[in-house]
């Protein structure tokens, strides 16, 4: 859940997060972009992607298919595609789902790799671990 005070997404060590990214057409012309999404600090399991609104049943079916074919791929970047090619303003056109086990304490940025999109706000911070977990890190080596 988003913490309005710190403007981050905090998560406890050992927690498993399912992060769902939505590709929403712009609010004026309905333009759609591709977004290469990346997270720092750890890799995630790429659960799946699809057209339109996120559907947990579709994501789970994709995951089960991947499990029978060698498993999902662990990544640090994946694409949120521009599906379909035409849309209405503010329409959700596609989604991408990640699953990550929180086991690397720190404050980690997740963002679109297109710099212009970062400047427009397509970035956020996940804080993995309680304050005591993050404060216990030996940061003098950085």
Short mmCIF file of N, CA, C and O in Angstrom, two decimals:
data_model
loop_
_atom_site.label_atom_id
_atom_site.label_comp_id
_atom_site.label_asym_id
_atom_site.label_seq_id
_atom_site.Cartn_x
_atom_site.Cartn_y
_atom_site.Cartn_z
N UNK A 1 0.84 -1.17 0.00
CA UNK A 1 0.00 0.00 0.00
C UNK A 1 0.90 1.24 0.00
O UNK A 1 1.90 1.29 0.69
N UNK A 2 0.52 2.24 -0.76
CA UNK A 2 1.29 3.47 -0.89
C UNK A 2 1.27 4.25 0.42
O UNK A 2 0.22 4.44 1.03
N UNK A 3 2.45 4.69 0.88
CA UNK A 3 2.59 5.49 2.09
C UNK A 3 2.64 6.96 1.68
O UNK A 3 3.62 7.42 1.09
N UNK A 4 1.58 7.70 1.96
CA UNK A 4 1.49 9.10 1.54
C UNK A 4 2.52 9.99 2.24
O UNK A 4 2.94 11.00 1.70
N UNK A 5 2.94 9.61 3.45
CA UNK A 5 3.91 10.42 4.19
C UNK A 5 5.30 10.35 3.54
O UNK A 5 5.94 11.37 3.33
N UNK A 6 5.75 9.13 3.22
CA UNK A 6 7.08 8.96 2.62
C UNK A 6 7.03 8.93 1.10
O UNK A 6 8.07 8.97 0.45
N UNK A 7 5.82 8.82 0.54
CA UNK A 7 5.60 8.73 -0.90
C UNK A 7 6.34 7.53 -1.50
O UNK A 7 6.96 7.60 -2.56
N UNK A 8 6.28 6.40 -0.77
CA UNK A 8 6.91 5.16 -1.19
C UNK A 8 5.93 4.00 -1.02
O UNK A 8 4.87 4.16 -0.42
N UNK A 9 6.34 2.84 -1.50
CA UNK A 9 5.62 1.60 -1.27
C UNK A 9 6.45 0.75 -0.32
O UNK A 9 7.41 0.10 -0.76
N UNK A 10 6.15 0.75 0.98
CA UNK A 10 6.92 -0.06 1.92
C UNK A 10 6.48 -1.52 1.89
O UNK A 10 5.32 -1.83 1.64
N UNK A 11 7.45 -2.42 2.14
CA UNK A 11 7.16 -3.85 2.19
C UNK A 11 8.10 -4.50 3.20
O UNK A 11 9.27 -4.12 3.30
N UNK A 12 7.61 -5.46 3.94
CA UNK A 12 8.39 -6.17 4.95
C UNK A 12 9.24 -7.26 4.31
O UNK A 12 8.85 -7.86 3.31
N UNK A 13 10.41 -7.52 4.92
CA UNK A 13 11.25 -8.62 4.46
C UNK A 13 10.46 -9.92 4.54
O UNK A 13 9.71 -10.15 5.49
N UNK A 14 10.59 -10.76 3.51
CA UNK A 14 9.86 -12.01 3.44
C UNK A 14 8.52 -11.90 2.73
O UNK A 14 7.94 -12.92 2.33
N UNK A 15 8.02 -10.69 2.58
CA UNK A 15 6.74 -10.48 1.91
C UNK A 15 6.89 -10.79 0.41
O UNK A 15 7.95 -10.58 -0.17
N UNK A 16 5.83 -11.26 -0.20
CA UNK A 16 5.81 -11.47 -1.65
C UNK A 16 4.85 -10.45 -2.24
O UNK A 16 3.69 -10.38 -1.85
N UNK A 17 5.38 -9.65 -3.17
CA UNK A 17 4.58 -8.61 -3.81
C UNK A 17 4.18 -9.03 -5.20
O UNK A 17 4.97 -9.64 -5.92
N UNK A 18 2.97 -8.70 -5.59
CA UNK A 18 2.56 -8.81 -6.98
C UNK A 18 2.34 -7.38 -7.45
O UNK A 18 1.46 -6.69 -6.93
N UNK A 19 3.17 -6.94 -8.36
CA UNK A 19 3.13 -5.57 -8.87
C UNK A 19 2.52 -5.62 -10.26
O UNK A 19 2.99 -6.34 -11.13
N UNK A 20 1.45 -4.86 -10.46
CA UNK A 20 0.76 -4.84 -11.75
C UNK A 20 0.89 -3.43 -12.32
O UNK A 20 0.48 -2.46 -11.70
N UNK A 21 1.50 -3.36 -13.50
CA UNK A 21 1.64 -2.10 -14.22
C UNK A 21 0.53 -2.01 -15.26
O UNK A 21 0.25 -2.98 -15.95
N UNK A 22 -0.11 -0.84 -15.36
CA UNK A 22 -1.16 -0.62 -16.35
C UNK A 22 -0.70 0.42 -17.35
O UNK A 22 -0.13 1.45 -16.98
N UNK A 23 -0.95 0.16 -18.61
CA UNK A 23 -0.64 1.12 -19.67
C UNK A 23 -1.95 1.83 -20.01
O UNK A 23 -2.87 1.23 -20.55
N UNK A 24 -2.00 3.12 -19.68
CA UNK A 24 -3.21 3.91 -19.86
C UNK A 24 -2.96 4.93 -20.96
O UNK A 24 -1.96 5.66 -20.93
N UNK A 25 -3.87 4.98 -21.94
CA UNK A 25 -3.74 5.94 -23.03
C UNK A 25 -3.80 7.36 -22.48
O UNK A 25 -4.45 7.62 -21.47
N UNK A 26 -3.11 8.28 -23.16
CA UNK A 26 -3.09 9.66 -22.65
C UNK A 26 -4.49 10.24 -22.61
O UNK A 26 -5.41 9.75 -23.27
N UNK A 27 -4.66 11.28 -21.82
CA UNK A 27 -6.01 11.81 -21.56
C UNK A 27 -6.49 12.82 -22.60
O UNK A 27 -7.57 13.36 -22.45
N UNK A 28 -5.72 13.07 -23.65
CA UNK A 28 -6.14 14.04 -24.67
C UNK A 28 -6.47 13.34 -25.98
O UNK A 28 -7.57 13.46 -26.50
N UNK A 29 -5.49 12.59 -26.52
CA UNK A 29 -5.67 11.99 -27.84
C UNK A 29 -5.79 10.47 -27.80
O UNK A 29 -6.06 9.86 -28.82
N UNK A 30 -5.56 9.85 -26.65
CA UNK A 30 -5.60 8.40 -26.57
C UNK A 30 -4.33 7.74 -27.07
O UNK A 30 -4.33 6.57 -27.41
N UNK A 31 -3.24 8.50 -27.12
CA UNK A 31 -1.95 7.96 -27.59
C UNK A 31 -1.44 6.90 -26.61
O UNK A 31 -1.67 6.99 -25.41
N UNK A 32 -0.73 5.91 -27.16
CA UNK A 32 -0.21 4.80 -26.36
C UNK A 32 1.29 4.70 -26.60
O UNK A 32 1.76 4.87 -27.71
N UNK A 33 2.03 4.39 -25.55
CA UNK A 33 3.49 4.24 -25.64
C UNK A 33 3.89 2.85 -25.14
O UNK A 33 3.18 2.22 -24.37
N UNK A 34 5.09 2.41 -25.54
CA UNK A 34 5.71 1.22 -24.97
C UNK A 34 6.55 1.70 -23.78
O UNK A 34 7.20 2.74 -23.85
N UNK A 35 6.54 0.94 -22.69
CA UNK A 35 7.28 1.31 -21.49
C UNK A 35 8.19 0.16 -21.06
O UNK A 35 7.70 -0.85 -20.55
N UNK A 36 9.52 0.29 -21.25
CA UNK A 36 10.45 -0.69 -20.70
C UNK A 36 10.61 -0.43 -19.20
O UNK A 36 11.24 0.54 -18.79
N UNK A 37 10.00 -1.26 -18.38
CA UNK A 37 9.94 -1.04 -16.93
C UNK A 37 11.07 -1.79 -16.23
O UNK A 37 11.36 -2.94 -16.56
N UNK A 38 11.66 -1.14 -15.24
CA UNK A 38 12.87 -1.65 -14.58
C UNK A 38 12.75 -1.41 -13.07
O UNK A 38 12.17 -0.42 -12.65
N UNK A 39 13.32 -2.33 -12.29
CA UNK A 39 13.38 -2.12 -10.84
C UNK A 39 14.83 -2.35 -10.39
O UNK A 39 15.53 -3.21 -10.91
N UNK A 40 15.25 -1.54 -9.46
CA UNK A 40 16.58 -1.66 -8.86
C UNK A 40 16.48 -2.53 -7.61
O UNK A 40 15.43 -2.69 -7.02
N UNK A 41 17.61 -3.09 -7.20
CA UNK A 41 17.69 -3.79 -5.92
C UNK A 41 17.46 -5.28 -5.97
O UNK A 41 17.96 -6.01 -5.14
N UNK A 42 16.69 -5.75 -6.94
CA UNK A 42 16.41 -7.17 -7.02
C UNK A 42 15.80 -7.47 -8.37
O UNK A 42 15.41 -6.56 -9.11
N UNK A 43 15.70 -8.74 -8.70
CA UNK A 43 15.02 -9.18 -9.90
C UNK A 43 13.61 -9.65 -9.51
O UNK A 43 13.36 -9.98 -8.36
N UNK A 44 12.73 -9.67 -10.48
CA UNK A 44 11.35 -10.10 -10.26
C UNK A 44 11.04 -11.25 -11.19
O UNK A 44 11.73 -11.47 -12.20
N UNK A 45 10.00 -11.99 -10.86
CA UNK A 45 9.48 -13.02 -11.76
C UNK A 45 8.47 -12.35 -12.66
O UNK A 45 7.52 -11.71 -12.20
N UNK A 46 8.67 -12.47 -13.97
CA UNK A 46 7.74 -11.90 -14.94
C UNK A 46 6.57 -12.86 -15.09
O UNK A 46 6.70 -13.93 -15.69
N UNK A 47 5.44 -12.50 -14.50
CA UNK A 47 4.28 -13.39 -14.44
C UNK A 47 3.53 -13.43 -15.77
O UNK A 47 3.05 -14.46 -16.20
N UNK A 48 3.40 -12.26 -16.43
CA UNK A 48 2.70 -12.24 -17.70
C UNK A 48 2.28 -10.84 -18.08
O UNK A 48 2.55 -9.87 -17.38
N UNK A 49 1.59 -10.76 -19.22
CA UNK A 49 1.09 -9.48 -19.72
C UNK A 49 -0.13 -9.74 -20.58
O UNK A 49 -0.38 -10.88 -20.99
N UNK A 50 -0.87 -8.68 -20.84
CA UNK A 50 -2.05 -8.86 -21.66
C UNK A 50 -2.65 -7.56 -22.11
O UNK A 50 -2.21 -6.48 -21.71
N UNK A 51 -3.68 -7.69 -22.92
CA UNK A 51 -4.38 -6.54 -23.46
C UNK A 51 -5.55 -6.17 -22.56
O UNK A 51 -6.18 -7.04 -21.95
N UNK A 52 -5.84 -4.86 -22.45
CA UNK A 52 -6.98 -4.39 -21.68
C UNK A 52 -6.70 -4.35 -20.19
O UNK A 52 -5.56 -4.31 -19.75
N UNK A 53 -7.77 -4.39 -19.41
CA UNK A 53 -7.67 -4.35 -17.95
C UNK A 53 -7.00 -5.61 -17.42
O UNK A 53 -7.14 -6.69 -18.01
N UNK A 54 -6.30 -5.47 -16.30
CA UNK A 54 -5.67 -6.62 -15.66
C UNK A 54 -6.73 -7.60 -15.19
O UNK A 54 -7.72 -7.22 -14.58
N UNK A 55 -6.50 -8.88 -15.46
CA UNK A 55 -7.38 -9.94 -15.02
C UNK A 55 -6.52 -10.97 -14.29
O UNK A 55 -5.71 -11.65 -14.92
N UNK A 56 -6.66 -11.10 -12.96
CA UNK A 56 -5.84 -12.06 -12.21
C UNK A 56 -5.94 -13.49 -12.73
O UNK A 56 -4.95 -14.23 -12.69
N UNK A 57 -7.09 -13.90 -13.23
CA UNK A 57 -7.25 -15.25 -13.75
C UNK A 57 -6.39 -15.46 -15.00
O UNK A 57 -5.79 -16.53 -15.18
N UNK A 58 -6.31 -14.45 -15.86
CA UNK A 58 -5.48 -14.54 -17.06
C UNK A 58 -4.01 -14.62 -16.65
O UNK A 58 -3.25 -15.43 -17.18
N UNK A 59 -3.60 -13.78 -15.70
CA UNK A 59 -2.21 -13.80 -15.23
C UNK A 59 -1.86 -15.15 -14.62
O UNK A 59 -0.78 -15.70 -14.88
N UNK A 60 -2.76 -15.71 -13.84
CA UNK A 60 -2.50 -17.01 -13.21
C UNK A 60 -2.42 -18.11 -14.27
O UNK A 60 -1.57 -19.00 -14.18
N UNK A 61 -3.26 -18.04 -15.30
CA UNK A 61 -3.20 -19.03 -16.38
C UNK A 61 -1.87 -18.94 -17.13
O UNK A 61 -1.26 -19.96 -17.47
N UNK A 62 -1.41 -17.71 -17.37
CA UNK A 62 -0.10 -17.53 -18.01
C UNK A 62 1.01 -18.09 -17.14
O UNK A 62 1.94 -18.75 -17.64
N UNK A 63 0.93 -17.83 -15.84
CA UNK A 63 1.94 -18.35 -14.91
C UNK A 63 1.95 -19.87 -14.92
O UNK A 63 3.02 -20.49 -14.98
N UNK A 64 0.78 -20.50 -14.86
CA UNK A 64 0.71 -21.96 -14.85
C UNK A 64 1.29 -22.55 -16.13
O UNK A 64 2.01 -23.56 -16.10
N UNK A 65 1.02 -21.90 -17.26
CA UNK A 65 1.59 -22.36 -18.54
C UNK A 65 3.11 -22.25 -18.50
O UNK A 65 3.82 -23.16 -18.93
N UNK A 66 3.61 -21.14 -17.97
CA UNK A 66 5.07 -20.95 -17.88
C UNK A 66 5.69 -21.96 -16.92
O UNK A 66 6.80 -22.43 -17.16
N UNK A 67 5.00 -22.28 -15.84
CA UNK A 67 5.53 -23.26 -14.88
C UNK A 67 5.70 -24.63 -15.53
O UNK A 67 6.62 -25.37 -15.20
N UNK A 68 4.82 -24.98 -16.46
CA UNK A 68 4.91 -26.27 -17.17
C UNK A 68 5.95 -26.24 -18.28
O UNK A 68 6.26 -27.27 -18.85
N UNK A 69 6.44 -25.06 -18.63
CA UNK A 69 7.42 -24.90 -19.71
C UNK A 69 8.74 -24.33 -19.20
O UNK A 69 9.39 -23.55 -19.88
N UNK A 70 9.12 -24.69 -17.99
CA UNK A 70 10.42 -24.25 -17.46
C UNK A 70 10.34 -23.11 -16.47
O UNK A 70 11.36 -22.68 -15.95
N UNK A 71 9.16 -22.58 -16.23
CA UNK A 71 9.00 -21.54 -15.23
C UNK A 71 9.05 -20.14 -15.80
O UNK A 71 9.49 -19.93 -16.92
N UNK A 72 8.58 -19.16 -15.03
CA UNK A 72 8.67 -17.77 -15.46
C UNK A 72 10.13 -17.32 -15.45
O UNK A 72 10.98 -17.94 -14.81
N UNK A 73 10.41 -16.27 -16.16
CA UNK A 73 11.77 -15.76 -16.27
C UNK A 73 12.00 -14.70 -15.20
O UNK A 73 11.17 -13.82 -15.01
N UNK A 74 13.14 -14.78 -14.53
CA UNK A 74 13.49 -13.77 -13.54
C UNK A 74 14.23 -12.64 -14.27
O UNK A 74 15.19 -12.89 -15.00
N UNK A 75 13.76 -11.42 -14.09
CA UNK A 75 14.28 -10.28 -14.86
C UNK A 75 14.48 -9.06 -13.96
O UNK A 75 14.01 -9.03 -12.83
N UNK A 76 15.09 -8.02 -14.53
CA UNK A 76 15.10 -6.71 -13.87
C UNK A 76 14.42 -5.67 -14.76
O UNK A 76 14.22 -4.54 -14.35
N UNK A 77 14.05 -6.05 -15.99
CA UNK A 77 13.36 -5.16 -16.92
C UNK A 77 12.41 -5.98 -17.77
O UNK A 77 12.74 -7.09 -18.17
N UNK A 78 11.23 -5.43 -18.03
CA UNK A 78 10.31 -6.05 -19.00
C UNK A 78 9.47 -4.95 -19.64
O UNK A 78 9.37 -3.84 -19.11
N UNK A 79 8.88 -5.26 -20.79
CA UNK A 79 8.13 -4.25 -21.53
C UNK A 79 6.64 -4.28 -21.22
O UNK A 79 6.04 -5.35 -21.14
N UNK A 80 6.09 -3.10 -21.07
CA UNK A 80 4.65 -2.90 -21.01
C UNK A 80 4.26 -2.45 -22.41
O UNK A 80 4.59 -1.34 -22.82
N UNK A 81 3.63 -3.34 -23.17
CA UNK A 81 3.40 -3.10 -24.59
C UNK A 81 2.23 -2.17 -24.86
O UNK A 81 1.35 -2.00 -24.03
N UNK A 82 2.23 -1.61 -26.06
CA UNK A 82 1.14 -0.73 -26.49
C UNK A 82 0.13 -1.55 -27.27
O UNK A 82 0.15 -1.58 -28.49
N UNK A 83 -0.75 -2.20 -26.55
CA UNK A 83 -1.80 -3.01 -27.15
C UNK A 83 -3.13 -2.39 -26.80
O UNK A 83 -3.33 -2.02 -25.65
N UNK A 84 -4.05 -2.29 -27.67
CA UNK A 84 -3.97 -2.39 -29.12
C UNK A 84 -3.32 -1.13 -29.69
O UNK A 84 -2.79 -0.32 -28.94
N UNK A 85 -3.42 -0.93 -30.99
CA UNK A 85 -2.79 0.24 -31.59
C UNK A 85 -3.70 1.47 -31.58
O UNK A 85 -3.24 2.56 -31.84
N UNK A 86 -4.97 1.31 -31.30
CA UNK A 86 -5.91 2.44 -31.22
C UNK A 86 -6.64 2.39 -29.88
O UNK A 86 -6.92 1.31 -29.36
N UNK A 87 -6.91 3.56 -29.32
CA UNK A 87 -7.56 3.59 -28.01
C UNK A 87 -8.29 4.91 -27.81
O UNK A 87 -8.15 5.84 -28.59
N UNK A 88 -9.02 4.97 -26.73
CA UNK A 88 -9.71 6.18 -26.30
C UNK A 88 -8.91 6.84 -25.18
O UNK A 88 -8.17 6.15 -24.47
N UNK A 89 -9.04 8.15 -24.98
CA UNK A 89 -8.34 8.80 -23.86
C UNK A 89 -8.66 8.11 -22.53
O UNK A 89 -9.80 7.71 -22.28
N UNK A 90 -7.63 7.92 -21.70
CA UNK A 90 -7.70 7.33 -20.36
C UNK A 90 -8.10 5.85 -20.35
O UNK A 90 -8.42 5.31 -19.30
N UNK A 91 -8.07 5.20 -21.48
CA UNK A 91 -8.41 3.77 -21.54
C UNK A 91 -7.20 2.92 -21.12
O UNK A 91 -6.08 3.18 -21.53
N UNK A 92 -7.44 1.91 -20.28
CA UNK A 92 -6.39 0.95 -19.94
C UNK A 92 -6.26 0.01 -21.12
O UNK A 92 -7.21 -0.69 -21.48
N UNK A 93 -5.07 0.00 -21.74
CA UNK A 93 -4.89 -0.77 -22.97
C UNK A 93 -4.08 -2.05 -22.78
O UNK A 93 -4.20 -2.98 -23.57
N UNK A 94 -3.24 -2.11 -21.73
CA UNK A 94 -2.45 -3.31 -21.50
C UNK A 94 -1.93 -3.34 -20.07
O UNK A 94 -2.00 -2.34 -19.36
N UNK A 95 -1.40 -4.51 -19.68
CA UNK A 95 -0.88 -4.69 -18.32
C UNK A 95 0.33 -5.62 -18.36
O UNK A 95 0.53 -6.36 -19.31
N UNK A 96 1.11 -5.55 -17.30
CA UNK A 96 2.25 -6.45 -17.08
C UNK A 96 2.28 -6.74 -15.59
O UNK A 96 2.12 -5.83 -14.77
N UNK A 97 2.47 -8.01 -15.21
CA UNK A 97 2.48 -8.40 -13.79
C UNK A 97 3.84 -8.96 -13.40
O UNK A 97 4.41 -9.78 -14.13
N UNK A 98 4.35 -8.49 -12.27
CA UNK A 98 5.61 -8.96 -11.69
C UNK A 98 5.30 -9.58 -10.33
O UNK A 98 4.37 -9.17 -9.64
N UNK A 99 6.12 -10.54 -9.93
CA UNK A 99 6.07 -11.07 -8.56
C UNK A 99 7.50 -11.01 -8.02
O UNK A 99 8.44 -11.40 -8.69
N UNK A 100 7.62 -10.50 -6.79
CA UNK A 100 8.95 -10.34 -6.21
C UNK A 100 8.91 -10.70 -4.73
O UNK A 100 7.95 -10.35 -4.03
N UNK A 101 9.92 -11.43 -4.28
CA UNK A 101 10.07 -11.73 -2.86
C UNK A 101 10.95 -10.64 -2.26
O UNK A 101 12.06 -10.40 -2.74
N UNK A 102 10.48 -10.01 -1.22
CA UNK A 102 11.21 -8.92 -0.57
C UNK A 102 12.27 -9.52 0.34
O UNK A 102 11.97 -10.02 1.41
N UNK A 103 13.53 -9.49 -0.12
CA UNK A 103 14.61 -10.05 0.70
C UNK A 103 15.90 -9.24 0.63
O UNK A 103 16.92 -9.65 1.16
N UNK A 104 15.85 -8.08 0.00
CA UNK A 104 17.02 -7.23 -0.12
C UNK A 104 16.67 -5.85 0.43
O UNK A 104 16.12 -5.02 -0.28
N UNK A 105 16.98 -5.58 1.71
CA UNK A 105 16.54 -4.31 2.31
C UNK A 105 17.16 -3.10 1.62
O UNK A 105 18.29 -3.14 1.15
N UNK A 106 16.36 -2.05 1.54
CA UNK A 106 16.82 -0.80 0.96
C UNK A 106 15.68 -0.04 0.33
O UNK A 106 14.54 -0.49 0.32
N UNK A 107 16.00 1.12 -0.19
CA UNK A 107 15.04 1.94 -0.94
C UNK A 107 15.38 1.79 -2.41
O UNK A 107 16.46 2.18 -2.86
N UNK A 108 14.46 1.18 -3.17
CA UNK A 108 14.74 0.80 -4.54
C UNK A 108 13.77 1.47 -5.50
O UNK A 108 12.57 1.41 -5.34
N UNK A 109 14.33 2.08 -6.55
CA UNK A 109 13.51 2.76 -7.54
C UNK A 109 12.98 1.76 -8.57
O UNK A 109 13.69 0.84 -8.98
N UNK A 110 11.73 1.95 -8.98
CA UNK A 110 11.14 1.26 -10.12
C UNK A 110 10.71 2.35 -11.09
O UNK A 110 10.13 3.36 -10.67
N UNK A 111 11.01 2.17 -12.38
CA UNK A 111 10.75 3.26 -13.32
C UNK A 111 10.69 2.76 -14.75
O UNK A 111 11.14 1.65 -15.07
N UNK A 112 10.15 3.62 -15.62
CA UNK A 112 10.21 3.41 -17.06
C UNK A 112 11.61 3.84 -17.51
O UNK A 112 12.14 4.84 -17.03
N UNK A 113 12.20 3.09 -18.42
CA UNK A 113 13.55 3.41 -18.89
C UNK A 113 13.57 4.54 -19.91
O UNK A 113 14.65 4.97 -20.33
N UNK A 114 12.43 5.02 -20.34
CA UNK A 114 12.38 6.18 -21.23
C UNK A 114 12.46 7.42 -20.33
O UNK A 114 11.55 7.67 -19.53
N UNK A 115 13.54 8.17 -20.46
CA UNK A 115 13.80 9.29 -19.54
C UNK A 115 12.66 10.31 -19.55
O UNK A 115 12.26 10.81 -18.49
N UNK A 116 12.10 10.61 -20.71
CA UNK A 116 10.99 11.56 -20.76
C UNK A 116 9.81 11.07 -19.92
O UNK A 116 9.12 11.87 -19.29
N UNK A 117 9.59 9.76 -19.90
CA UNK A 117 8.49 9.20 -19.11
C UNK A 117 8.80 9.30 -17.61
O UNK A 117 7.90 9.56 -16.80
N UNK A 118 10.06 9.12 -17.23
CA UNK A 118 10.45 9.31 -15.83
C UNK A 118 10.15 10.75 -15.41
O UNK A 118 9.62 10.99 -14.33
N UNK A 119 10.51 11.70 -16.28
CA UNK A 119 10.30 13.11 -15.96
C UNK A 119 8.81 13.44 -15.81
O UNK A 119 8.45 14.36 -15.11
N UNK A 120 7.96 12.65 -16.48
CA UNK A 120 6.51 12.85 -16.37
C UNK A 120 5.93 12.10 -15.18
O UNK A 120 4.73 12.14 -14.96
N UNK A 121 6.79 11.37 -14.42
CA UNK A 121 6.32 10.73 -13.20
C UNK A 121 6.26 9.22 -13.23
O UNK A 121 5.76 8.61 -12.27
N UNK A 122 6.75 8.57 -14.28
CA UNK A 122 6.69 7.11 -14.34
C UNK A 122 7.86 6.50 -13.58
O UNK A 122 8.73 5.82 -14.15
N UNK A 123 7.90 6.78 -12.29
CA UNK A 123 8.89 6.19 -11.39
C UNK A 123 8.34 6.26 -9.98
O UNK A 123 7.51 7.11 -9.66
N UNK A 124 8.78 5.32 -9.16
CA UNK A 124 8.37 5.29 -7.77
C UNK A 124 9.46 4.58 -6.97
O UNK A 124 10.40 4.06 -7.54
N UNK A 125 9.31 4.58 -5.65
CA UNK A 125 10.30 3.94 -4.78
C UNK A 125 9.60 2.89 -3.92
O UNK A 125 8.55 3.16 -3.32
N UNK A 126 10.20 1.71 -3.86
CA UNK A 126 9.79 0.66 -2.95
C UNK A 126 10.80 0.63 -1.81
O UNK A 126 12.01 0.66 -2.06
N UNK A 127 10.33 0.59 -0.57
CA UNK A 127 11.23 0.45 0.58
C UNK A 127 11.06 -0.97 1.07
O UNK A 127 10.02 -1.35 1.58
N UNK A 128 12.13 -1.78 0.88
CA UNK A 128 12.11 -3.18 1.28
C UNK A 128 12.72 -3.31 2.66
O UNK A 128 13.89 -3.00 2.86
N UNK A 129 11.92 -3.74 3.61
CA UNK A 129 12.37 -3.91 4.99
C UNK A 129 11.88 -2.80 5.89
O UNK A 129 11.50 -1.72 5.43
N UNK A 130 11.89 -3.09 7.18
CA UNK A 130 11.53 -2.09 8.19
C UNK A 130 12.68 -1.09 8.33
O UNK A 130 13.80 -1.37 7.90
N UNK A 131 12.42 0.06 8.94
CA UNK A 131 13.51 1.03 9.13
C UNK A 131 14.76 0.41 9.76
O UNK A 131 15.88 0.70 9.33
N UNK A 132 14.58 -0.47 10.75
CA UNK A 132 15.75 -1.10 11.40
C UNK A 132 16.54 -1.96 10.42
O UNK A 132 17.76 -2.04 10.49
N UNK A 133 15.84 -2.60 9.44
CA UNK A 133 16.53 -3.43 8.44
C UNK A 133 17.39 -2.56 7.52
O UNK A 133 18.52 -2.90 7.20
N UNK A 134 16.83 -1.43 7.10
CA UNK A 134 17.55 -0.54 6.19
C UNK A 134 18.68 0.16 6.92
O UNK A 134 19.80 0.29 6.39
N UNK A 135 18.44 0.61 8.16
CA UNK A 135 19.46 1.31 8.93
C UNK A 135 20.64 0.40 9.32
O UNK A 135 21.73 0.87 9.54
N UNK A 136 20.40 -0.92 9.34
CA UNK A 136 21.47 -1.84 9.71
C UNK A 136 22.44 -2.14 8.57
O UNK A 136 23.45 -2.80 8.77
N UNK A 137 22.15 -1.64 7.38
CA UNK A 137 23.03 -1.87 6.24
C UNK A 137 24.34 -1.13 6.41
O UNK A 137 24.38 -0.01 6.94
N UNK A 138 25.42 -1.73 5.99
CA UNK A 138 26.74 -1.09 6.05
C UNK A 138 26.91 -0.23 4.80
O UNK A 138 27.38 -0.69 3.78
N UNK A 139 26.49 1.01 4.88
CA UNK A 139 26.52 1.91 3.72
C UNK A 139 27.84 2.65 3.58
O UNK A 139 28.01 3.43 2.66
N UNK A 140 28.79 2.40 4.47
CA UNK A 140 30.08 3.11 4.36
C UNK A 140 30.90 2.60 3.20
O UNK A 140 31.86 3.24 2.80
N UNK A 141 30.53 1.45 2.61
CA UNK A 141 31.29 0.91 1.49
C UNK A 141 30.83 1.46 0.15
O UNK A 141 31.41 1.16 -0.87
N UNK A 142 29.78 2.26 0.16
CA UNK A 142 29.26 2.79 -1.09
C UNK A 142 29.98 4.07 -1.44
O UNK A 142 30.24 4.92 -0.68
#
